[in-house]
CSV table of C-alpha atoms and ligand atoms in Angstrom, one decimal:
chain,number,residue,atom,x,y,z
A,1,MET,CA,-13.5,-15.8,90.0
A,2,ALA,CA,-13.1,-17.4,86.5
A,3,ARG,CA,-10.0,-16.8,84.5
A,4,ASP,CA,-9.8,-13.9,82.1
A,5,GLU,CA,-8.8,-15.9,79.1
A,6,PHE,CA,-10.4,-19.0,77.7
A,7,LEU,CA,-8.1,-22.0,78.1
A,8,VAL,CA,-8.3,-23.6,74.6
A,9,PHE,CA,-8.4,-27.4,74.7
A,10,GLY,CA,-5.4,-29.0,73.0
A,11,SER,CA,-3.7,-25.8,72.0
A,12,PRO,CA,-0.3,-26.7,70.5
A,13,LEU,CA,3.0,-25.2,71.6
A,14,ILE,CA,4.7,-23.6,68.6
A,15,GLU,CA,8.2,-22.4,69.1
A,16,GLU,CA,10.7,-20.2,67.3
A,17,PRO,CA,12.8,-22.9,65.4
A,18,GLU,CA,9.7,-24.3,63.5
A,19,ILE,CA,8.5,-20.7,62.8
A,20,ALA,CA,12.0,-20.0,61.3
A,21,GLU,CA,11.9,-23.3,59.4
A,22,VAL,CA,8.5,-22.6,57.9
A,23,VAL,CA,9.7,-19.1,56.7
A,24,GLU,CA,12.9,-20.7,55.3
A,25,CYS,CA,10.8,-23.3,53.5
A,26,LEU,CA,8.5,-20.5,52.0
A,27,ARG,CA,11.6,-18.6,50.9
A,28,SER,CA,13.1,-21.7,49.3
A,29,GLY,CA,10.3,-21.8,46.8
A,30,TRP,CA,9.7,-25.5,47.5
A,31,ILE,CA,6.7,-25.9,49.7
A,32,GLY,CA,5.3,-29.1,48.4
A,33,THR,CA,6.6,-32.6,49.1
A,34,GLY,CA,10.4,-32.5,49.0
A,35,PRO,CA,13.6,-32.6,51.1
A,36,ARG,CA,12.0,-31.5,54.4
A,37,VAL,CA,9.4,-34.3,54.1
A,38,ALA,CA,12.3,-36.8,53.4
A,39,ARG,CA,14.2,-35.5,56.5
A,40,PHE,CA,11.1,-35.7,58.8
A,41,GLU,CA,10.4,-39.2,57.6
A,42,GLU,CA,13.9,-40.3,58.3
A,43,ARG,CA,14.0,-38.7,61.8
A,44,PHE,CA,10.6,-40.2,62.7
A,45,ARG,CA,11.7,-43.6,61.4
A,46,GLU,CA,14.8,-43.4,63.6
A,47,TYR,CA,12.8,-42.2,66.6
A,48,LYS,CA,10.4,-45.2,66.3
A,49,GLU,CA,13.2,-47.6,65.3
A,50,ALA,CA,11.0,-48.6,62.4
A,51,GLU,CA,11.8,-50.2,59.0
A,52,HIS,CA,10.0,-47.7,56.8
A,53,ALA,CA,8.3,-44.4,57.3
A,54,VAL,CA,5.8,-42.7,54.9
A,55,ALA,CA,4.7,-39.1,55.6
A,56,LEU,CA,1.1,-38.3,54.7
A,57,ASN,CA,-1.3,-35.5,55.2
A,58,SER,CA,-3.2,-37.1,58.1
A,59,CYS,CA,-3.5,-40.2,60.2
A,60,THR,CA,-6.8,-40.9,58.6
A,61,ALA,CA,-5.0,-41.1,55.2
A,62,ALA,CA,-2.4,-43.4,56.9
A,63,LEU,CA,-5.2,-45.7,58.1
A,64,HIS,CA,-7.0,-45.8,54.8
A,65,LEU,CA,-3.8,-46.4,52.8
A,66,SER,CA,-2.5,-49.1,55.1
A,67,LEU,CA,-5.8,-51.0,54.7
A,68,ALA,CA,-5.8,-50.5,51.0
A,69,ALA,CA,-2.1,-51.5,50.7
A,70,LEU,CA,-2.9,-54.7,52.7
A,71,ALA,CA,-5.6,-55.5,50.1
A,72,VAL,CA,-8.6,-54.8,52.4
A,73,GLY,CA,-11.6,-54.1,50.2
A,74,PRO,CA,-15.2,-54.9,49.4
A,75,GLY,CA,-16.2,-58.3,50.8
A,76,SER,CA,-13.8,-58.1,53.8
A,77,GLU,CA,-14.3,-57.3,57.4
A,78,VAL,CA,-12.0,-55.4,59.7
A,79,ILE,CA,-12.2,-55.4,63.5
A,80,VAL,CA,-12.2,-52.0,65.1
A,81,PRO,CA,-12.8,-50.8,68.6
A,82,THR,CA,-16.1,-48.9,69.1
A,83,MET,CA,-14.4,-46.6,71.6
A,84,THR,CA,-12.3,-44.5,69.2
A,85,PHE,CA,-12.5,-41.5,67.0
A,86,VAL,CA,-14.6,-42.2,64.0
A,87,ALA,CA,-11.6,-41.7,61.6
A,88,THR,CA,-10.5,-45.2,62.6
A,89,SER,CA,-13.7,-46.9,61.4
A,90,ASN,CA,-14.4,-44.4,58.6
A,91,ALA,CA,-11.1,-45.5,57.0
A,92,VAL,CA,-12.4,-49.0,56.9
A,93,VAL,CA,-15.7,-47.9,55.3
A,94,HIS,CA,-13.7,-46.0,52.6
A,95,THR,CA,-12.0,-49.3,51.5
A,96,GLY,CA,-15.4,-50.9,51.0
A,97,ALA,CA,-14.9,-53.3,53.8
A,98,VAL,CA,-17.3,-53.6,56.8
A,99,PRO,CA,-16.1,-52.3,60.2
A,100,VAL,CA,-16.8,-54.9,62.8
A,101,LEU,CA,-16.9,-53.1,66.1
A,102,VAL,CA,-15.7,-54.6,69.4
A,103,ASP,CA,-16.2,-53.3,72.9
A,104,CYS,CA,-13.4,-52.0,75.1
A,105,GLU,CA,-12.3,-52.6,78.7
A,106,ARG,CA,-13.9,-50.1,81.1
A,107,ASP,CA,-10.7,-49.4,83.0
A,108,THR,CA,-8.1,-49.1,80.2
A,109,GLN,CA,-10.6,-47.9,77.5
A,110,ASN,CA,-8.7,-50.1,75.1
A,111,ILE,CA,-10.2,-52.8,72.9
A,112,ASP,CA,-11.0,-55.9,75.1
A,113,PRO,CA,-8.8,-58.7,73.8
A,114,GLU,CA,-11.2,-61.2,75.3
A,115,LEU,CA,-13.9,-60.1,72.7
A,116,ILE,CA,-11.8,-60.1,69.5
A,117,GLU,CA,-11.9,-63.8,68.6
A,118,ALA,CA,-15.7,-63.9,68.8
A,119,ALA,CA,-15.8,-61.1,66.2
A,120,ILE,CA,-13.6,-62.9,63.6
A,121,THR,CA,-15.4,-64.5,60.6
A,122,PRO,CA,-14.0,-66.1,57.4
A,123,ARG,CA,-14.2,-62.6,55.9
A,124,THR,CA,-12.0,-60.9,58.5
A,125,ARG,CA,-8.8,-59.5,57.0
A,126,ALA,CA,-7.4,-57.2,59.7
A,127,ILE,CA,-7.6,-55.9,63.2
A,128,VAL,CA,-7.1,-52.2,63.9
A,129,VAL,CA,-6.2,-51.4,67.5
A,130,VAL,CA,-6.1,-47.9,69.1
A,131,HIS,CA,-3.8,-47.2,72.0
A,132,PHE,CA,-6.3,-45.1,73.8
A,133,ALA,CA,-5.1,-41.9,75.3
A,134,GLY,CA,-1.6,-43.2,74.8
A,135,ARG,CA,-2.0,-46.4,76.9
A,136,PRO,CA,-0.8,-49.4,74.9
A,137,CYS,CA,-3.3,-52.2,74.1
A,138,ALA,CA,-2.6,-55.8,75.2
A,139,MET,CA,-0.3,-56.3,72.1
A,140,ASP,CA,1.1,-59.6,73.2
A,141,ARG,CA,-2.4,-61.2,73.2
A,142,ILE,CA,-3.7,-59.3,70.2
A,143,SER,CA,-0.6,-60.1,68.1
A,144,ALA,CA,-1.1,-63.8,68.9
A,145,ILE,CA,-4.7,-63.6,67.8
A,146,ALA,CA,-3.8,-61.9,64.6
A,147,GLN,CA,-1.1,-64.5,63.9
A,148,ARG,CA,-3.3,-67.4,64.7
A,149,HIS,CA,-6.0,-66.2,62.3
A,150,GLY,CA,-3.6,-64.9,59.6
A,151,LEU,CA,-4.9,-61.3,60.0
A,152,ALA,CA,-3.1,-58.1,59.3
A,153,LEU,CA,-2.6,-55.9,62.4
A,154,ILE,CA,-2.7,-52.1,62.2
A,155,GLU,CA,-2.0,-49.8,65.1
A,156,ASP,CA,-3.8,-46.5,65.3
A,157,CYS,CA,-1.2,-44.5,67.2
A,158,ALA,CA,-2.8,-41.1,66.9
A,159,HIS,CA,-2.6,-40.8,70.7
A,160,ALA,CA,0.6,-42.9,71.0
A,161,ILE,CA,3.7,-41.4,69.5
A,162,GLU,CA,5.8,-42.1,72.7
A,163,THR,CA,4.0,-45.3,73.8
A,164,GLU,CA,5.9,-48.5,74.4
A,165,PHE,CA,4.9,-52.0,75.4
A,166,HIS,CA,7.5,-54.1,77.1
A,167,GLY,CA,10.4,-52.5,75.2
A,168,ARG,CA,8.6,-52.4,71.9
A,169,LYS,CA,7.5,-49.1,70.4
A,170,ALA,CA,3.9,-48.4,69.4
A,171,GLY,CA,3.5,-48.7,65.7
A,172,THR,CA,6.2,-51.4,65.3
A,173,MET,CA,4.2,-54.3,66.7
A,174,GLY,CA,1.7,-54.5,63.8
A,175,ASP,CA,2.2,-54.4,60.1
A,176,VAL,CA,1.6,-50.7,60.0
A,177,GLY,CA,1.5,-48.0,62.7
A,178,CYS,CA,-0.5,-44.8,61.9
A,179,PHE,CA,0.3,-41.5,63.6
A,180,SER,CA,-1.3,-38.0,63.6
A,181,PHE,CA,0.2,-34.6,63.8
A,182,TYR,CA,-3.2,-32.8,63.9
A,183,VAL,CA,-3.2,-29.6,66.0
A,184,THR,CA,-4.3,-31.3,69.3
A,185,LYS,CA,-1.9,-34.2,69.1
A,186,ASN,CA,1.4,-34.8,71.0
A,187,ILE,CA,3.5,-33.2,68.2
A,188,VAL,CA,1.9,-31.1,65.4
A,189,THR,CA,2.3,-30.1,61.8
A,190,GLY,CA,-1.2,-28.5,61.5
A,191,GLU,CA,-2.6,-31.4,59.5
A,192,GLY,CA,-0.3,-34.3,59.0
A,193,GLY,CA,0.3,-38.0,59.6
A,194,MET,CA,2.9,-40.8,59.2
A,195,ALA,CA,2.8,-44.5,58.6
A,196,ILE,CA,5.6,-46.7,59.8
A,197,VAL,CA,5.6,-49.9,57.9
A,198,ARG,CA,7.3,-53.3,58.5
A,199,SER,CA,7.5,-54.5,54.9
A,200,ARG,CA,9.1,-52.6,52.1
A,201,GLU,CA,6.6,-53.8,49.6
A,202,VAL,CA,3.7,-52.4,51.6
A,203,ALA,CA,5.5,-49.1,52.2
A,204,ASP,CA,6.2,-48.8,48.4
A,205,ARG,CA,2.5,-49.5,47.7
A,206,MET,CA,1.5,-46.9,50.2
A,207,ARG,CA,3.8,-44.3,48.6
A,208,THR,CA,2.4,-44.9,45.2
A,209,LEU,CA,-1.2,-44.8,46.4
A,210,ALA,CA,-0.5,-41.6,48.4
A,211,LEU,CA,0.2,-39.7,45.1
A,212,HIS,CA,-2.4,-40.5,42.5
A,213,GLY,CA,-1.0,-44.0,41.9
A,214,MET,CA,2.0,-42.5,40.1
A,215,THR,CA,5.2,-44.4,40.0
A,216,LYS,CA,7.8,-43.8,42.8
A,217,ASP,CA,9.1,-40.4,43.6
A,218,ALA,CA,6.8,-38.7,41.1
A,219,TRP,CA,7.3,-35.5,43.1
A,220,ARG,CA,10.8,-35.3,41.8
A,221,ARG,CA,9.5,-34.8,38.2
A,222,PHE,CA,9.9,-31.0,38.4
A,223,SER,CA,13.4,-31.1,39.8
A,224,ASP,CA,16.6,-29.8,38.2
A,225,LYS,CA,17.3,-33.2,36.8
A,226,GLY,CA,14.8,-32.3,34.0
A,227,TYR,CA,11.3,-33.5,33.4
A,228,ILE,CA,10.6,-37.1,34.2
A,229,HIS,CA,7.6,-39.0,32.9
A,230,TYR,CA,5.5,-41.0,35.4
A,231,ASP,CA,3.3,-44.0,34.9
A,232,VAL,CA,0.0,-44.4,36.7
A,233,VAL,CA,-0.3,-47.9,38.1
A,234,ASP,CA,-3.3,-47.5,40.3
A,235,ALA,CA,-6.2,-45.1,40.9
A,236,GLY,CA,-4.5,-43.6,44.0
A,237,PHE,CA,-5.3,-40.7,46.3
A,238,LYS,CA,-3.8,-37.3,47.2
A,239,TYR,CA,-2.4,-38.0,50.6
A,240,ASN,CA,1.2,-36.6,50.5
A,241,MET,CA,2.6,-34.4,53.2
A,242,MET,CA,4.1,-31.0,52.2
A,243,ASP,CA,7.5,-29.6,53.2
A,244,LEU,CA,5.7,-26.7,54.9
A,245,GLN,CA,4.2,-29.3,57.3
A,246,ALA,CA,7.4,-31.2,57.7
A,247,ALA,CA,9.1,-27.9,58.6
A,248,LEU,CA,7.0,-27.9,61.7
A,249,GLY,CA,7.3,-31.6,62.4
A,250,ILE,CA,11.1,-31.8,62.3
A,251,HIS,CA,11.5,-29.3,65.2
A,252,GLN,CA,8.5,-30.6,67.2
A,253,LEU,CA,9.9,-34.1,67.0
A,254,ALA,CA,13.2,-32.9,68.4
A,255,ARG,CA,11.3,-31.7,71.5
A,256,ILE,CA,9.1,-34.7,72.0
A,257,GLU,CA,10.6,-35.9,75.2
A,258,ARG,CA,10.5,-32.5,76.8
A,259,TYR,CA,6.8,-32.2,75.9
A,260,TRP,CA,6.1,-35.7,77.2
A,261,LYS,CA,7.8,-34.9,80.5
A,262,ARG,CA,5.7,-31.8,81.0
A,263,ARG,CA,2.5,-33.6,80.1
A,264,SER,CA,3.5,-36.3,82.6
A,265,GLU,CA,3.9,-33.7,85.3
A,266,ILE,CA,0.5,-32.2,84.6
A,267,TRP,CA,-1.0,-35.7,84.6
A,268,ASP,CA,0.5,-36.4,88.0
A,269,ALA,CA,-0.7,-33.1,89.3
A,270,TYR,CA,-4.3,-33.8,88.2
A,271,CYS,CA,-4.2,-37.3,89.7
A,272,GLU,CA,-3.0,-35.8,93.0
A,273,ALA,CA,-5.5,-32.9,93.1
A,274,LEU,CA,-8.6,-34.7,91.9
A,275,ARG,CA,-8.3,-37.8,94.1
A,276,GLY,CA,-11.4,-38.2,96.4
A,277,LEU,CA,-13.8,-36.3,94.0
A,278,PRO,CA,-16.8,-38.2,92.5
A,279,VAL,CA,-14.8,-39.0,89.4
A,280,PHE,CA,-12.9,-42.0,88.2
A,281,LEU,CA,-9.3,-41.1,87.4
A,282,PRO,CA,-7.3,-42.8,84.6
A,283,LYS,CA,-5.9,-46.1,85.6
A,284,ALA,CA,-2.1,-45.9,86.4
A,285,PRO,CA,0.1,-47.0,83.5
A,286,ALA,CA,0.8,-50.8,83.5
A,287,ALA,CA,4.3,-52.1,84.6
A,288,GLY,CA,6.6,-52.5,81.6
A,289,THR,CA,4.8,-50.0,79.5
A,290,ARG,CA,5.1,-46.3,78.6
A,291,HIS,CA,2.0,-44.2,78.5
A,292,ALA,CA,2.1,-41.3,76.0
A,293,HIS,CA,-0.1,-39.2,78.2
A,294,HIS,CA,-2.0,-37.8,75.3
A,295,LEU,CA,-5.4,-37.4,77.0
A,296,PHE,CA,-6.4,-37.0,80.6
A,297,THR,CA,-9.9,-38.4,80.7
A,298,LEU,CA,-12.1,-38.1,83.8
A,299,LEU,CA,-15.1,-40.4,84.1
A,300,LEU,CA,-17.9,-38.7,86.1
A,301,ASP,CA,-19.2,-41.0,88.8
A,302,LEU,CA,-22.9,-40.7,87.9
A,303,ASP,CA,-23.9,-42.7,91.0
A,304,SER,CA,-22.5,-40.1,93.3
A,305,VAL,CA,-23.4,-36.8,91.6
A,306,THR,CA,-26.7,-35.3,90.3
A,307,LEU,CA,-25.3,-33.6,87.2
A,308,ALA,CA,-25.0,-35.2,83.8
A,309,ARG,CA,-21.7,-35.2,81.8
A,310,ASP,CA,-23.0,-32.6,79.4
A,311,GLU,CA,-23.8,-30.2,82.3
A,312,PHE,CA,-20.3,-30.8,83.6
A,313,LEU,CA,-18.9,-29.7,80.2
A,314,GLU,CA,-21.0,-26.6,80.3
A,315,ARG,CA,-19.9,-25.7,83.8
A,316,MET,CA,-16.3,-26.1,82.7
A,317,THR,CA,-16.8,-24.0,79.6
A,318,ALA,CA,-18.5,-21.3,81.7
A,319,GLN,CA,-15.4,-21.2,83.8
A,320,LYS,CA,-13.3,-20.6,80.6
A,321,ILE,CA,-11.8,-24.1,80.6
A,322,GLY,CA,-11.9,-25.9,77.2
A,323,VAL,CA,-12.8,-29.6,77.5
A,324,GLY,CA,-13.1,-32.5,75.1
A,325,VAL,CA,-15.1,-35.7,74.9
A,326,HIS,CA,-13.1,-38.7,73.8
A,327,TYR,CA,-15.5,-40.2,72.7
A,328,ARG,CA,-19.1,-41.1,72.2
A,329,ALA,CA,-18.6,-44.6,70.8
A,330,VAL,CA,-18.7,-45.2,67.1
A,331,HIS,CA,-21.8,-47.4,67.1
A,332,LEU,CA,-23.9,-44.7,68.7
A,333,HIS,CA,-23.5,-42.4,65.6
A,334,PRO,CA,-26.4,-42.4,63.1
A,335,PHE,CA,-24.3,-43.4,60.1
A,336,TYR,CA,-23.1,-46.6,61.7
A,337,GLN,CA,-26.6,-47.4,63.0
A,338,GLU,CA,-28.2,-46.8,59.6
A,339,ARG,CA,-25.6,-48.4,57.4
A,340,TYR,CA,-24.6,-51.4,59.5
A,341,GLY,CA,-27.4,-51.8,62.0
A,342,TYR,CA,-25.5,-51.1,65.1
A,343,ARG,CA,-27.5,-49.9,68.0
A,344,ALA,CA,-27.2,-48.7,71.6
A,345,GLY,CA,-27.0,-51.6,74.1
A,346,GLN,CA,-24.5,-53.6,72.1
A,347,PHE,CA,-21.3,-52.5,73.7
A,348,PRO,CA,-21.9,-51.8,77.4
A,349,ALA,CA,-18.4,-50.8,78.5
A,350,ALA,CA,-18.0,-48.2,75.6
A,351,GLU,CA,-21.4,-46.9,76.4
A,352,TRP,CA,-20.7,-46.6,80.1
A,353,ILE,CA,-17.6,-44.5,79.1
A,354,SER,CA,-19.5,-42.5,76.4
A,355,ASP,CA,-21.9,-41.2,79.1
A,356,ARG,CA,-19.3,-40.3,81.6
A,357,THR,CA,-16.1,-39.2,79.9
A,358,LEU,CA,-14.6,-35.8,79.6
A,359,SER,CA,-11.0,-34.7,78.9
A,360,LEU,CA,-9.1,-32.0,80.7
A,361,PRO,CA,-6.5,-29.8,78.9
A,362,LEU,CA,-3.2,-31.6,78.8
A,363,SER,CA,-0.6,-29.7,76.7
A,364,PRO,CA,3.0,-28.7,77.4
A,365,LYS,CA,1.8,-25.1,76.9
A,366,LEU,CA,-0.1,-25.1,80.2
A,367,THR,CA,1.4,-23.2,83.1
A,368,ASP,CA,1.2,-24.4,86.7
A,369,GLU,CA,-1.4,-21.6,87.1
A,370,ASP,CA,-3.5,-23.0,84.2
A,371,VAL,CA,-3.4,-26.4,85.9
A,372,SER,CA,-4.6,-25.0,89.2
A,373,ASP,CA,-7.4,-23.2,87.3
A,374,VAL,CA,-8.5,-26.5,85.7
A,375,VAL,CA,-8.5,-28.2,89.1
A,376,ARG,CA,-10.5,-25.5,90.7
A,377,ALA,CA,-13.0,-25.5,87.8
A,378,VAL,CA,-13.5,-29.2,88.2
A,379,GLU,CA,-14.1,-28.8,92.0
A,380,ARG,CA,-16.6,-26.0,91.4
A,381,ALA,CA,-18.3,-27.9,88.6
A,382,LEU,CA,-18.8,-30.8,91.0
A,383,GLY,CA,-19.9,-28.4,93.7
A,384,VAL,CA,-17.1,-29.2,96.2
B,1,PLP,C1,-6.9,-37.8,65.7
B,1,PLP,C2,-7.2,-39.2,65.5
B,1,PLP,C3,-7.2,-39.8,64.2
B,1,PLP,C4,-7.2,-38.9,63.0
B,1,PLP,O1,-6.0,-38.2,62.9
B,1,PLP,P1,-5.9,-37.1,61.7
B,1,PLP,O2,-4.5,-36.9,61.6
B,1,PLP,O3,-6.7,-35.9,62.1
B,1,PLP,O4,-6.5,-37.7,60.5
B,1,PLP,C5,-7.4,-41.1,64.1
B,1,PLP,N1,-7.6,-41.9,65.2
B,1,PLP,C6,-7.6,-41.4,66.4
B,1,PLP,C7,-7.8,-42.3,67.6
B,1,PLP,C8,-7.5,-40.0,66.6
B,1,PLP,O5,-7.5,-39.5,67.9
C-alpha cells in the first residue's frame, strides 16, 4: 500500500517564529533591503566565523558576483567540477570566462584534486569547488594548488552551510564562500543567498555590484535621514536580498543545528536500512570533517539490477515518494556541448554517477513514518 499523500522532495520546514517575523516585516512597511538583512548578514557572519558577509538573492548571484569582483572576465578560464548543478558553471559563463570542467571522484562525488593541475592554463584565473551533498572537498590540497598557481578560490557551499574541514568552516577556506537558501536547501528564505568574503575590498565591490553599481548603502537613500544622492561606479546587477527573505533566514539560522541533527538521524537510518541492497550508499564522512548531510544520494548498482535509474525514479514517484537527481553532469547538457565542445566520454566518473544517482528525501520535516515509507518504497522499486 502506497502512502496517501505525496512526499514532496526537499520540502522546507517553516515554523511559527519566521511566519510572525514575515508578518511583522510586512506591517513595518519596509520589505526591501534593510535592517533585517543587516541582522541576518551579521548572524550568518558570526555563525561562519567569517570576515564579511554579503546577503544576496541567490547563490547563483553570489557565484557570479564573486567571480566578477575577483576580475574574472572575457579571456579567462575558471576550473569547475562537471558534477554540479549548472548554476556553478553558468555563473562562469555570465562573466564571459570559459568554464573548464574537471571530473570528480566516484566515491566522494567531489572534484578530483588529482585532475586540477592538468586543467590549468596561462588563462586560468580561479578554481570553483563544490562541497558535494555537504561533504567537504580536499581543501588542503586544493588550496595549495590555488596558491601555487596564484588562482582565486571560490567555494560553492550551496550544500554545505554546516560543513567543516579539519576545524575550518566551509566558505572560509577560499576567497569567497557562496551559500544558498533556496527552498530545498538546509535553511531557506524562499530564494536567497549569501557570500562570505575574506577581503574587505572584494566584499565592498560585491555590495556595489549587487545593487546596480551604486555607491555603498544606496538602499538607505529613502531613509528618515533625508534623500541621499548615489553615484554609479559600475554597470552592476540587481542581486540584493529583501528584508522579507531575511525575516525567514534569521529564524531558520537559529535552528540550524537542530535541523542538522535531525537530517543526520535520517541519514543514519537510511544507511542502516538500505545496506545490502543493490545500491551504493554514500561514503561515510571522513575523519576530522563535518558533513552537512544536505543530500542522501543512492547510486544504483547497474551490474546487479535490470532496471535503469529513470525507471527507479518512476517507481518511487508511483509510490508517492518525491526523488531528485543530483546531477546529470554539466558537460552532458546541450548548451555546454554546443558552445564549448564538451562531449560524453570525457569525464568517466561524473558520467558513471550521472547514470546511477538518485536522491532520497532528507528534510527535518520528515517523520519516522515518512522515513520508513521511503525505505519500503526503495525496497519495492528494487523488487526485494
Ligand atoms: C542550489 C545550488 C546552487 C544555486 O543556488 P540558488 O540559490 O538557487 O541560486 C548553486 N550550486 C549548487 C551546487 C546548488 O545545489
